[in-house]
Amino acid sequence: MLRVSTEEKLKKCITGACKMVLVKSIRMGDTVLVTGGTGYIGSHTVVELQQKGYEVIIIDNLSNSYENVVDSIEKITGIRPGFEQIDLCDKLSLDDFFNKHQNITSAIHFAALKAVGESVEKPLLYYYNNITGLINLLICMIKYKVNNLVFSSSCTVYGQPEILPVSEKSPVLKPLSPYGNTKQIAEEIITDTSGKSKIKGILLRYFNPIGAHSSALIGELPIGVPNNLVPFITQTAIGKRECLNVFGNDYNTPDGTCIRDYIHVVDIAKAHVIALERLLSEKNESGIEIFNLGTGKGNSVLEIINTYQKVTCNKLNYRIVPRRPGDIEKIYADTALANNVLGWKAEKTLEDMILSAWNWELSLLNN
Ligand code: UD1
C-alpha cells in the first residue's frame, strides 16, 4: 500500500478537504511508531503527535481496542495515521513491519495488558504478553536503529510510599500484582538495554489517567465490567451498571476513602510528545530518564463522586462496601521534575476530566 506523506495529507487538508486540522509544523522524517495506539492513552497520544506534525504509524493487536479508533483519530486531526494489526509477541510480523517502515525514528510503547485483577488470575498471560512484547520491540529497535523510546509506566511501582507527595527518587516497592510487576520489570529491561545499546528512553510513570478527548470521539472503552473508578461512575450514571461500590470508607484519610492523583488523559498524551521531543533534540541528561505524570493533587473517591454530581447535575447511585484487596490508601505525585526538567505541567481541572469522561459516555449512546 502506498503511504501518503504528511506533507501531501496537509496540502489536502489546507485545500479544504478537512476542517479540523490544527497542525502547527511539519516534522518531516520523524515517523513515530505508537504501539497500542488504538487504546485509551495511545489514541489520545496519536492525536497530539499528529497535531504537532509528526507522522504516526500505529500497531495494535486490537485485543482491547477497536480499529475504528483510527477513523475517530482521522476525524479529529484530519490525518489518517498508519495502522497495522500486529501482535508484539509475533516476532516475525514485527520484524517484517520494521523492515518495511525504515523511516521510523522513535517508538512510544503502550501496548500491554493492564487489568490488575486479571493479572492475579493469569500471571503467565501478563508476563508473557507484556514482557515478550517489550523484548521483541527492543530487539527490532536495535536491529533497525530506532533509538528513541518513550515508555508507559505507572505509579504502581511505588506501592504505598511512606512520604507524600511521591517523587521519582522514592524506592520502587514490591509490586502488589503481576501487572505491577510487569511495569517494574519493563523499566529494568529498558534501563539495562539502554546501557548496552544506543537506545535512549524516557519512562513516564502515570498516576490515574481519566477523562476523554474534548471532541468525545475517543475515550476509555473498557471491555466488560470496568475496574477503574471513573468508567464505573459514568456507566452507573448512564444505567449500564446499577450501583457504584465505593471500596472502603475507613481509611486514614479526611473522608475515609482512598486518595489518588487523577490526571486528564490529554495532559498525559501531551507529556509523551514533549518527552519524545526531548529525546529527538537530544536534551535528555542520561540514557534513561524517569518522570511522574500527575497533577500533584490528591482527591478522594467521594470527592470524585461529588465532582461528577456537581458538573453533570446528576445524582449517582453508590454505596460503601468493604475495602478492595490490594488498594493503597493514598498516593499523589511530586511533579517538580516533570514541571522543571521535562517542561510539562498538567493543565486540566478535575471538572474538565469528569465532564469529558461523561461526554464520552454520552457519545457512546449513539454508537
Ligand atoms: C489501578 C491499578 C494501577 C493501574 C491503574 C490504571 C490497583 C491496585 N492499581 O489504580 O496499577 O495503573 O488502575 O488502570 O488496582 N474504586 C471504587 N470503586 C470502583 C473502582 C474504584 O471505590 O468501582 C476506588 C478504588 O478503591 C481506588 C480509586 O477508586 O481508591 C481508584 O481506583 P482505580 O480507578 O481502580 O485506580 P487504582 O486502583 O488507583
Tab-separated table of C-alpha atoms and ligand atoms in Angstrom:
chain	number	residue	atom	x	y	z
A	1	MET	CA	0.000	0.000	0.000
A	2	LEU	CA	1.319	3.425	-0.904
A	3	ARG	CA	1.656	5.695	2.087
A	4	VAL	CA	0.758	9.329	1.542
A	5	SER	CA	3.328	11.674	3.058
A	6	THR	CA	2.383	14.040	5.850
A	7	GLU	CA	3.050	16.957	3.508
A	8	GLU	CA	0.586	15.659	0.905
A	9	LYS	CA	-2.008	14.993	3.594
A	10	LEU	CA	-1.571	18.515	4.895
A	11	LYS	CA	-1.927	20.025	1.435
A	12	LYS	CA	-5.199	18.129	1.025
A	13	CYS	CA	-6.398	19.467	4.325
A	14	ILE	CA	-5.400	23.021	3.555
A	15	THR	CA	-7.350	22.896	0.295
A	16	GLY	CA	-10.454	22.334	2.354
A	17	ALA	CA	-10.886	18.569	2.390
A	18	CYS	CA	-10.542	18.527	6.166
A	19	LYS	CA	-11.730	21.155	8.578
A	20	MET	CA	-10.250	20.284	11.915
A	21	VAL	CA	-6.520	20.343	11.270
A	22	LEU	CA	-4.532	22.063	13.985
A	23	VAL	CA	-1.125	21.043	12.724
A	24	LYS	CA	1.472	23.608	13.628
A	25	SER	CA	4.586	22.308	11.963
A	26	ILE	CA	5.655	19.505	9.697
A	27	ARG	CA	8.144	17.145	11.298
A	28	MET	CA	9.426	15.564	8.140
A	29	GLY	CA	11.396	12.418	8.738
A	30	ASP	CA	10.176	11.944	12.301
A	31	THR	CA	7.898	8.970	11.913
A	32	VAL	CA	6.772	7.676	15.258
A	33	LEU	CA	5.676	4.131	15.955
A	34	VAL	CA	2.923	4.031	18.562
A	35	THR	CA	2.315	0.534	19.901
A	36	GLY	CA	-1.143	0.210	21.407
A	37	GLY	CA	-2.131	3.336	19.521
A	38	THR	CA	-5.814	2.421	19.269
A	39	GLY	CA	-6.050	2.065	23.054
A	40	TYR	CA	-7.090	4.664	25.606
A	41	ILE	CA	-3.913	6.647	26.236
A	42	GLY	CA	-2.346	5.607	22.930
A	43	SER	CA	-5.137	7.095	20.801
A	44	HIS	CA	-5.010	10.428	22.644
A	45	THR	CA	-1.246	10.493	22.168
A	46	VAL	CA	-1.550	9.815	18.435
A	47	VAL	CA	-3.856	12.849	18.175
A	48	GLU	CA	-1.361	15.090	19.989
A	49	LEU	CA	1.538	13.788	17.877
A	50	GLN	CA	-0.298	14.436	14.635
A	51	GLN	CA	-1.334	17.888	15.767
A	52	LYS	CA	2.366	18.626	16.280
A	53	GLY	CA	3.102	17.451	12.755
A	54	TYR	CA	4.519	14.000	13.428
A	55	GLU	CA	3.786	11.166	11.058
A	56	VAL	CA	2.422	8.267	13.081
A	57	ILE	CA	2.136	4.552	12.477
A	58	ILE	CA	0.116	2.532	14.949
A	59	ILE	CA	0.492	-1.137	15.638
A	60	ASP	CA	-2.067	-2.798	17.856
A	61	ASN	CA	-3.356	-6.345	18.201
A	62	LEU	CA	-6.870	-4.991	18.918
A	63	SER	CA	-7.190	-7.277	21.947
A	64	ASN	CA	-8.676	-4.430	23.972
A	65	SER	CA	-9.500	-1.780	21.387
A	66	TYR	CA	-11.199	-1.285	18.048
A	67	GLU	CA	-9.867	-0.474	14.598
A	68	ASN	CA	-12.471	2.270	14.114
A	69	VAL	CA	-10.499	4.360	16.611
A	70	VAL	CA	-8.299	5.102	13.583
A	71	ASP	CA	-11.351	6.708	11.898
A	72	SER	CA	-12.007	8.766	15.018
A	73	ILE	CA	-8.405	9.968	15.116
A	74	GLU	CA	-8.730	10.975	11.465
A	75	LYS	CA	-11.938	12.872	12.239
A	76	ILE	CA	-10.181	14.846	14.976
A	77	THR	CA	-6.924	15.659	13.210
A	78	GLY	CA	-7.851	15.405	9.546
A	79	ILE	CA	-4.981	12.977	9.093
A	80	ARG	CA	-5.260	9.208	8.997
A	81	PRO	CA	-2.446	7.558	10.936
A	82	GLY	CA	-0.883	4.423	9.526
A	83	PHE	CA	-2.287	1.293	11.142
A	84	GLU	CA	-1.271	-2.352	11.149
A	85	GLN	CA	-2.822	-5.071	13.238
A	86	ILE	CA	0.227	-6.754	14.702
A	87	ASP	CA	0.800	-8.536	17.978
A	88	LEU	CA	4.149	-7.594	19.502
A	89	CYS	CA	4.588	-11.215	20.571
A	90	ASP	CA	4.641	-12.173	16.887
A	91	LYS	CA	8.340	-11.617	16.332
A	92	LEU	CA	8.354	-12.328	12.595
A	93	SER	CA	5.493	-9.962	11.774
A	94	LEU	CA	7.094	-7.303	13.908
A	95	ASP	CA	10.422	-7.692	12.129
A	96	ASP	CA	8.633	-7.525	8.767
A	97	PHE	CA	6.899	-4.360	9.891
A	98	PHE	CA	10.166	-2.646	10.895
A	99	ASN	CA	11.809	-3.811	7.688
A	100	LYS	CA	9.000	-2.216	5.701
A	101	HIS	CA	8.992	1.049	7.642
A	102	GLN	CA	12.615	2.120	7.852
A	103	ASN	CA	11.541	5.750	8.224
A	104	ILE	CA	10.577	5.158	11.880
A	105	THR	CA	12.910	7.074	14.197
A	106	SER	CA	11.200	6.533	17.537
A	107	ALA	CA	8.649	4.488	19.398
A	108	ILE	CA	6.112	5.158	22.094
A	109	HIS	CA	5.231	1.877	23.719
A	110	PHE	CA	1.769	1.475	25.241
A	111	ALA	CA	0.743	-1.991	24.078
A	112	ALA	CA	0.235	-4.135	27.159
A	113	LEU	CA	-2.410	-5.872	29.217
A	114	LYS	CA	-3.478	-3.728	32.176
A	115	ALA	CA	-6.211	-5.288	34.284
A	116	VAL	CA	-4.819	-5.732	37.774
A	117	GLY	CA	-7.318	-8.402	38.907
A	118	GLU	CA	-6.934	-10.423	35.717
A	119	SER	CA	-3.174	-10.338	36.128
A	120	VAL	CA	-3.526	-12.004	39.543
A	121	GLU	CA	-5.680	-14.739	37.965
A	122	LYS	CA	-3.491	-15.182	34.881
A	123	PRO	CA	0.054	-14.176	35.808
A	124	LEU	CA	1.728	-16.019	32.932
A	125	LEU	CA	-0.502	-14.323	30.392
A	126	TYR	CA	0.641	-10.953	31.745
A	127	TYR	CA	4.325	-11.843	31.963
A	128	TYR	CA	4.278	-13.460	28.536
A	129	ASN	CA	2.403	-10.671	26.788
A	130	ASN	CA	3.872	-7.580	28.436
A	131	ILE	CA	7.462	-8.763	28.707
A	132	THR	CA	7.747	-10.703	25.441
A	133	GLY	CA	6.161	-7.801	23.573
A	134	LEU	CA	8.664	-5.354	25.038
A	135	ILE	CA	11.651	-7.608	24.351
A	136	ASN	CA	10.597	-8.146	20.726
A	137	LEU	CA	10.128	-4.423	20.313
A	138	LEU	CA	13.580	-3.654	21.725
A	139	ILE	CA	15.225	-6.314	19.543
A	140	CYS	CA	13.678	-4.742	16.436
A	141	MET	CA	14.527	-1.228	17.606
A	142	ILE	CA	18.187	-2.187	17.928
A	143	LYS	CA	18.220	-4.064	14.606
A	144	TYR	CA	16.568	-1.210	12.696
A	145	LYS	CA	18.375	1.570	14.574
A	146	VAL	CA	15.331	3.123	16.179
A	147	ASN	CA	16.951	4.734	19.171
A	148	ASN	CA	14.247	6.733	20.951
A	149	LEU	CA	11.725	5.125	23.255
A	150	VAL	CA	9.014	6.605	25.448
A	151	PHE	CA	7.559	4.008	27.778
A	152	SER	CA	4.214	3.877	29.502
A	153	SER	CA	4.935	3.085	33.147
A	154	SER	CA	2.819	3.526	36.262
A	155	CYS	CA	2.861	4.920	39.774
A	156	THR	CA	2.040	1.363	40.784
A	157	VAL	CA	5.838	0.870	41.031
A	158	TYR	CA	5.832	2.968	44.263
A	159	GLY	CA	3.314	0.799	46.156
A	160	GLN	CA	2.211	2.736	49.263
A	161	PRO	CA	5.009	5.294	49.642
A	162	GLU	CA	5.982	6.430	53.115
A	163	ILE	CA	6.441	10.041	52.069
A	164	LEU	CA	3.891	12.012	50.057
A	165	PRO	CA	3.926	13.502	47.512
A	166	VAL	CA	5.922	10.698	45.954
A	167	SER	CA	8.963	11.691	43.900
A	168	GLU	CA	10.915	9.709	41.327
A	169	LYS	CA	13.583	9.152	43.987
A	170	SER	CA	11.188	7.153	46.157
A	171	PRO	CA	12.013	3.480	46.359
A	172	VAL	CA	10.345	1.071	43.992
A	173	LEU	CA	8.456	-1.360	46.242
A	174	LYS	CA	7.470	-4.969	45.842
A	175	PRO	CA	4.567	-4.956	43.391
A	176	LEU	CA	1.088	-5.956	44.526
A	177	SER	CA	0.178	-7.719	41.280
A	178	PRO	CA	1.774	-9.387	38.254
A	179	TYR	CA	0.577	-6.385	36.237
A	180	GLY	CA	2.522	-4.033	38.525
A	181	ASN	CA	5.497	-6.359	38.349
A	182	THR	CA	5.483	-6.233	34.534
A	183	LYS	CA	5.829	-2.436	34.769
A	184	GLN	CA	8.781	-2.743	37.160
A	185	ILE	CA	10.467	-5.449	35.092
A	186	ALA	CA	9.876	-3.469	31.900
A	187	GLU	CA	11.556	-0.407	33.427
A	188	GLU	CA	14.561	-2.588	34.322
A	189	ILE	CA	14.714	-4.224	30.882
A	190	ILE	CA	14.666	-0.849	29.146
A	191	THR	CA	17.293	0.571	31.527
A	192	ASP	CA	19.636	-2.412	31.072
A	193	THR	CA	19.127	-2.378	27.291
A	194	SER	CA	19.801	1.329	27.107
A	195	GLY	CA	23.096	0.817	28.942
A	196	LYS	CA	24.283	-1.599	26.253
A	197	SER	CA	22.789	-0.054	23.097
A	198	LYS	CA	22.053	3.292	21.508
A	199	ILE	CA	18.505	3.294	22.805
A	200	LYS	CA	17.560	6.295	24.942
A	201	GLY	CA	14.410	6.038	26.957
A	202	ILE	CA	12.004	8.161	28.927
A	203	LEU	CA	9.878	6.233	31.390
A	204	LEU	CA	6.653	8.019	32.257
A	205	ARG	CA	5.014	6.953	35.498
A	206	TYR	CA	1.337	7.802	35.225
A	207	PHE	CA	-0.843	8.365	38.225
A	208	ASN	CA	-4.587	7.902	37.492
A	209	PRO	CA	-5.443	8.897	33.899
A	210	ILE	CA	-9.122	9.721	33.412
A	211	GLY	CA	-11.273	11.775	31.037
A	212	ALA	CA	-11.540	11.823	27.277
A	213	HIS	CA	-10.809	13.995	24.262
A	214	SER	CA	-12.918	17.181	24.094
A	215	SER	CA	-14.378	16.005	20.761
A	216	ALA	CA	-15.856	12.969	22.563
A	217	LEU	CA	-14.661	10.931	19.571
A	218	ILE	CA	-12.112	8.947	21.570
A	219	GLY	CA	-12.062	7.904	25.214
A	220	GLU	CA	-11.760	4.949	27.531
A	221	LEU	CA	-13.749	1.934	26.387
A	222	PRO	CA	-13.290	-0.855	28.893
A	223	ILE	CA	-14.357	-4.258	27.656
A	224	GLY	CA	-16.700	-5.897	30.184
A	225	VAL	CA	-17.141	-4.557	33.710
A	226	PRO	CA	-14.788	-1.629	34.330
A	227	ASN	CA	-12.238	-1.945	37.124
A	228	ASN	CA	-11.398	1.724	37.305
A	229	LEU	CA	-13.407	4.311	39.176
A	230	VAL	CA	-14.398	6.871	36.563
A	231	PRO	CA	-15.659	4.483	33.849
A	232	PHE	CA	-17.632	2.752	36.598
A	233	ILE	CA	-19.143	6.076	37.651
A	234	THR	CA	-20.174	7.075	34.119
A	235	GLN	CA	-21.524	3.599	33.321
A	236	THR	CA	-23.566	3.637	36.538
A	237	ALA	CA	-24.885	7.096	35.780
A	238	ILE	CA	-25.952	6.091	32.274
A	239	GLY	CA	-27.681	2.961	33.555
A	240	LYS	CA	-25.270	0.268	32.328
A	241	ARG	CA	-24.472	-0.571	35.976
A	242	GLU	CA	-26.841	-0.488	38.890
A	243	CYS	CA	-24.712	0.969	41.625
A	244	LEU	CA	-21.127	2.075	42.218
A	245	ASN	CA	-19.384	0.250	45.028
A	246	VAL	CA	-17.092	2.553	46.984
A	247	PHE	CA	-14.363	0.315	48.290
A	248	GLY	CA	-13.963	1.285	51.942
A	249	ASN	CA	-14.558	4.469	53.934
A	250	ASP	CA	-12.408	3.539	56.910
A	251	TYR	CA	-9.032	4.624	55.521
A	252	ASN	CA	-6.877	7.146	57.322
A	253	THR	CA	-7.930	10.000	55.023
A	254	PRO	CA	-10.143	13.056	55.675
A	255	ASP	CA	-13.359	11.382	54.442
A	256	GLY	CA	-12.206	7.789	54.919
A	257	THR	CA	-11.990	6.925	51.199
A	258	CYS	CA	-8.781	6.364	49.210
A	259	ILE	CA	-6.877	9.231	47.666
A	260	ARG	CA	-5.421	9.244	44.143
A	261	ASP	CA	-3.870	11.771	41.786
A	262	TYR	CA	-6.335	11.893	38.876
A	263	ILE	CA	-4.952	13.372	35.679
A	264	HIS	CA	-6.553	14.195	32.341
A	265	VAL	CA	-5.601	11.757	29.588
A	266	VAL	CA	-4.939	14.661	27.196
A	267	ASP	CA	-2.390	16.111	29.635
A	268	ILE	CA	-0.762	12.677	29.767
A	269	ALA	CA	-0.776	12.468	25.967
A	270	LYS	CA	0.895	15.884	25.672
A	271	ALA	CA	3.641	14.757	28.037
A	272	HIS	CA	4.505	11.962	25.613
A	273	VAL	CA	5.023	14.435	22.790
A	274	ILE	CA	7.247	16.597	24.999
A	275	ALA	CA	9.212	13.518	26.109
A	276	LEU	CA	9.664	12.466	22.503
A	277	GLU	CA	10.837	15.939	21.508
A	278	ARG	CA	13.326	15.839	24.368
A	279	LEU	CA	14.813	12.614	23.006
A	280	LEU	CA	14.799	13.745	19.378
A	281	SER	CA	16.501	17.024	20.227
A	282	GLU	CA	18.983	15.171	22.466
A	283	LYS	CA	18.109	17.237	25.512
A	284	ASN	CA	17.935	14.194	27.759
A	285	GLU	CA	20.515	14.236	30.535
A	286	SER	CA	21.034	10.472	30.676
A	287	GLY	CA	20.222	7.333	28.705
A	288	ILE	CA	17.156	6.735	30.835
A	289	GLU	CA	15.058	9.411	32.448
A	290	ILE	CA	12.009	8.903	34.636
A	291	PHE	CA	9.172	11.355	35.209
A	292	ASN	CA	6.000	11.253	37.270
A	293	LEU	CA	2.890	12.334	35.394
A	294	GLY	CA	0.325	13.615	37.843
A	295	THR	CA	-1.253	16.876	38.930
A	296	GLY	CA	0.349	16.830	42.375
A	297	LYS	CA	-3.086	16.938	43.979
A	298	GLY	CA	-4.866	14.068	45.681
A	299	ASN	CA	-8.632	13.555	45.572
A	300	SER	CA	-10.714	11.021	47.454
A	301	VAL	CA	-13.252	8.674	45.896
A	302	LEU	CA	-16.084	10.698	47.469
A	303	GLU	CA	-14.623	13.914	46.030
A	304	ILE	CA	-14.685	12.334	42.580
A	305	ILE	CA	-18.309	11.291	43.046
A	306	ASN	CA	-19.244	14.759	44.289
A	307	THR	CA	-17.480	16.402	41.360
A	308	TYR	CA	-19.361	14.119	38.982
A	309	GLN	CA	-22.670	15.097	40.628
A	310	LYS	CA	-21.770	18.787	40.531
A	311	VAL	CA	-20.636	19.039	36.906
A	312	THR	CA	-23.416	16.906	35.456
A	313	CYS	CA	-26.223	17.790	37.913
A	314	ASN	CA	-26.950	14.042	38.047
A	315	LYS	CA	-27.329	12.042	41.215
A	316	LEU	CA	-25.131	8.956	41.374
A	317	ASN	CA	-26.272	5.716	42.944
A	318	TYR	CA	-23.448	4.488	45.184
A	319	ARG	CA	-22.916	2.546	48.371
A	320	ILE	CA	-19.992	1.904	50.678
A	321	VAL	CA	-18.685	-1.663	50.614
A	322	PRO	CA	-15.609	-3.286	52.210
A	323	ARG	CA	-12.103	-2.377	51.042
A	324	ARG	CA	-10.823	-3.822	47.754
A	325	PRO	CA	-7.833	-6.076	48.411
A	326	GLY	CA	-4.589	-4.553	47.181
A	327	ASP	CA	-5.776	-0.930	47.194
A	328	ILE	CA	-3.335	1.523	48.656
A	329	GLU	CA	-4.591	4.256	50.950
A	330	LYS	CA	-3.265	7.385	49.325
A	331	ILE	CA	-0.845	8.469	46.681
A	332	TYR	CA	-0.205	11.638	44.742
A	333	ALA	CA	2.717	12.850	42.696
A	334	ASP	CA	5.598	15.173	43.299
A	335	THR	CA	5.559	16.754	39.857
A	336	ALA	CA	8.581	19.036	40.257
A	337	LEU	CA	10.814	17.007	37.959
A	338	ALA	CA	8.245	16.834	35.162
A	339	ASN	CA	7.464	20.546	35.600
A	340	ASN	CA	11.050	21.799	35.793
A	341	VAL	CA	13.079	19.347	33.732
A	342	LEU	CA	10.607	17.966	31.209
A	343	GLY	CA	8.884	21.342	30.971
A	344	TRP	CA	5.417	19.833	31.240
A	345	LYS	CA	2.593	20.644	33.609
A	346	ALA	CA	-0.919	19.204	33.860
A	347	GLU	CA	-3.378	21.907	32.846
A	348	LYS	CA	-6.845	20.442	33.046
A	349	THR	CA	-9.016	20.626	36.132
A	350	LEU	CA	-10.830	17.786	37.824
A	351	GLU	CA	-14.073	19.248	36.455
A	352	ASP	CA	-12.644	19.084	32.894
A	353	MET	CA	-11.676	15.470	33.458
A	354	ILE	CA	-15.030	14.323	34.789
A	355	LEU	CA	-17.107	16.297	32.303
A	356	SER	CA	-15.104	14.991	29.338
A	357	ALA	CA	-15.494	11.414	30.636
A	358	TRP	CA	-19.244	11.991	30.909
A	359	ASN	CA	-19.497	13.487	27.408
A	360	TRP	CA	-17.639	10.448	26.082
A	361	GLU	CA	-20.058	8.089	27.844
A	362	LEU	CA	-22.967	10.053	26.358
A	363	SER	CA	-21.442	9.863	22.876
A	364	LEU	CA	-21.354	6.067	23.148
A	365	LEU	CA	-25.165	6.070	23.304
A	366	ASN	CA	-25.214	6.986	19.615
A	367	ASN	CA	-22.845	4.207	18.572
B	1	UD1	C1	-5.355	0.854	39.286
B	1	UD1	C2	-4.170	-0.041	39.467
B	1	UD1	C3	-2.952	0.623	38.884
B	1	UD1	C4	-3.196	0.957	37.431
B	1	UD1	C5	-4.413	1.877	37.362
B	1	UD1	C6	-4.771	2.241	35.930
B	1	UD1	C7	-4.610	-1.281	41.543
B	1	UD1	C8	-4.131	-1.588	42.905
B	1	UD1	N1	-3.946	-0.346	40.866
B	1	UD1	O1	-5.154	2.013	40.046
B	1	UD1	O2	-1.870	-0.256	38.997
B	1	UD1	O3	-2.068	1.586	36.883
B	1	UD1	O4	-5.539	1.202	37.950
B	1	UD1	O5	-5.518	1.278	35.310
B	1	UD1	O6	-5.573	-1.856	41.099
B	1	UD1	N2	-12.803	2.498	43.371
B	1	UD1	C9	-14.055	2.329	43.950
B	1	UD1	N3	-14.987	1.665	43.230
B	1	UD1	C10	-14.760	1.165	41.984
B	1	UD1	C11	-13.486	1.350	41.401
B	1	UD1	C12	-12.529	2.011	42.132
B	1	UD1	O7	-14.295	2.761	45.069
B	1	UD1	O8	-15.674	0.552	41.405
B	1	UD1	C13	-11.779	3.235	44.120
B	1	UD1	C14	-10.544	2.387	44.413
B	1	UD1	O9	-10.699	1.726	45.624
B	1	UD1	C15	-9.460	3.466	44.450
B	1	UD1	C16	-9.953	4.541	43.471
B	1	UD1	O10	-11.338	4.288	43.302
B	1	UD1	O11	-9.423	4.031	45.703
B	1	UD1	C17	-9.261	4.450	42.121
B	1	UD1	O12	-9.364	3.116	41.663
B	1	UD1	P1	-8.957	2.725	40.162
B	1	UD1	O13	-9.589	3.654	39.198
B	1	UD1	O14	-9.258	1.266	40.020
B	1	UD1	O15	-7.415	3.003	40.090
B	1	UD1	P2	-6.227	2.493	41.065
B	1	UD1	O16	-6.663	1.369	41.911
B	1	UD1	O17	-5.675	3.680	41.748
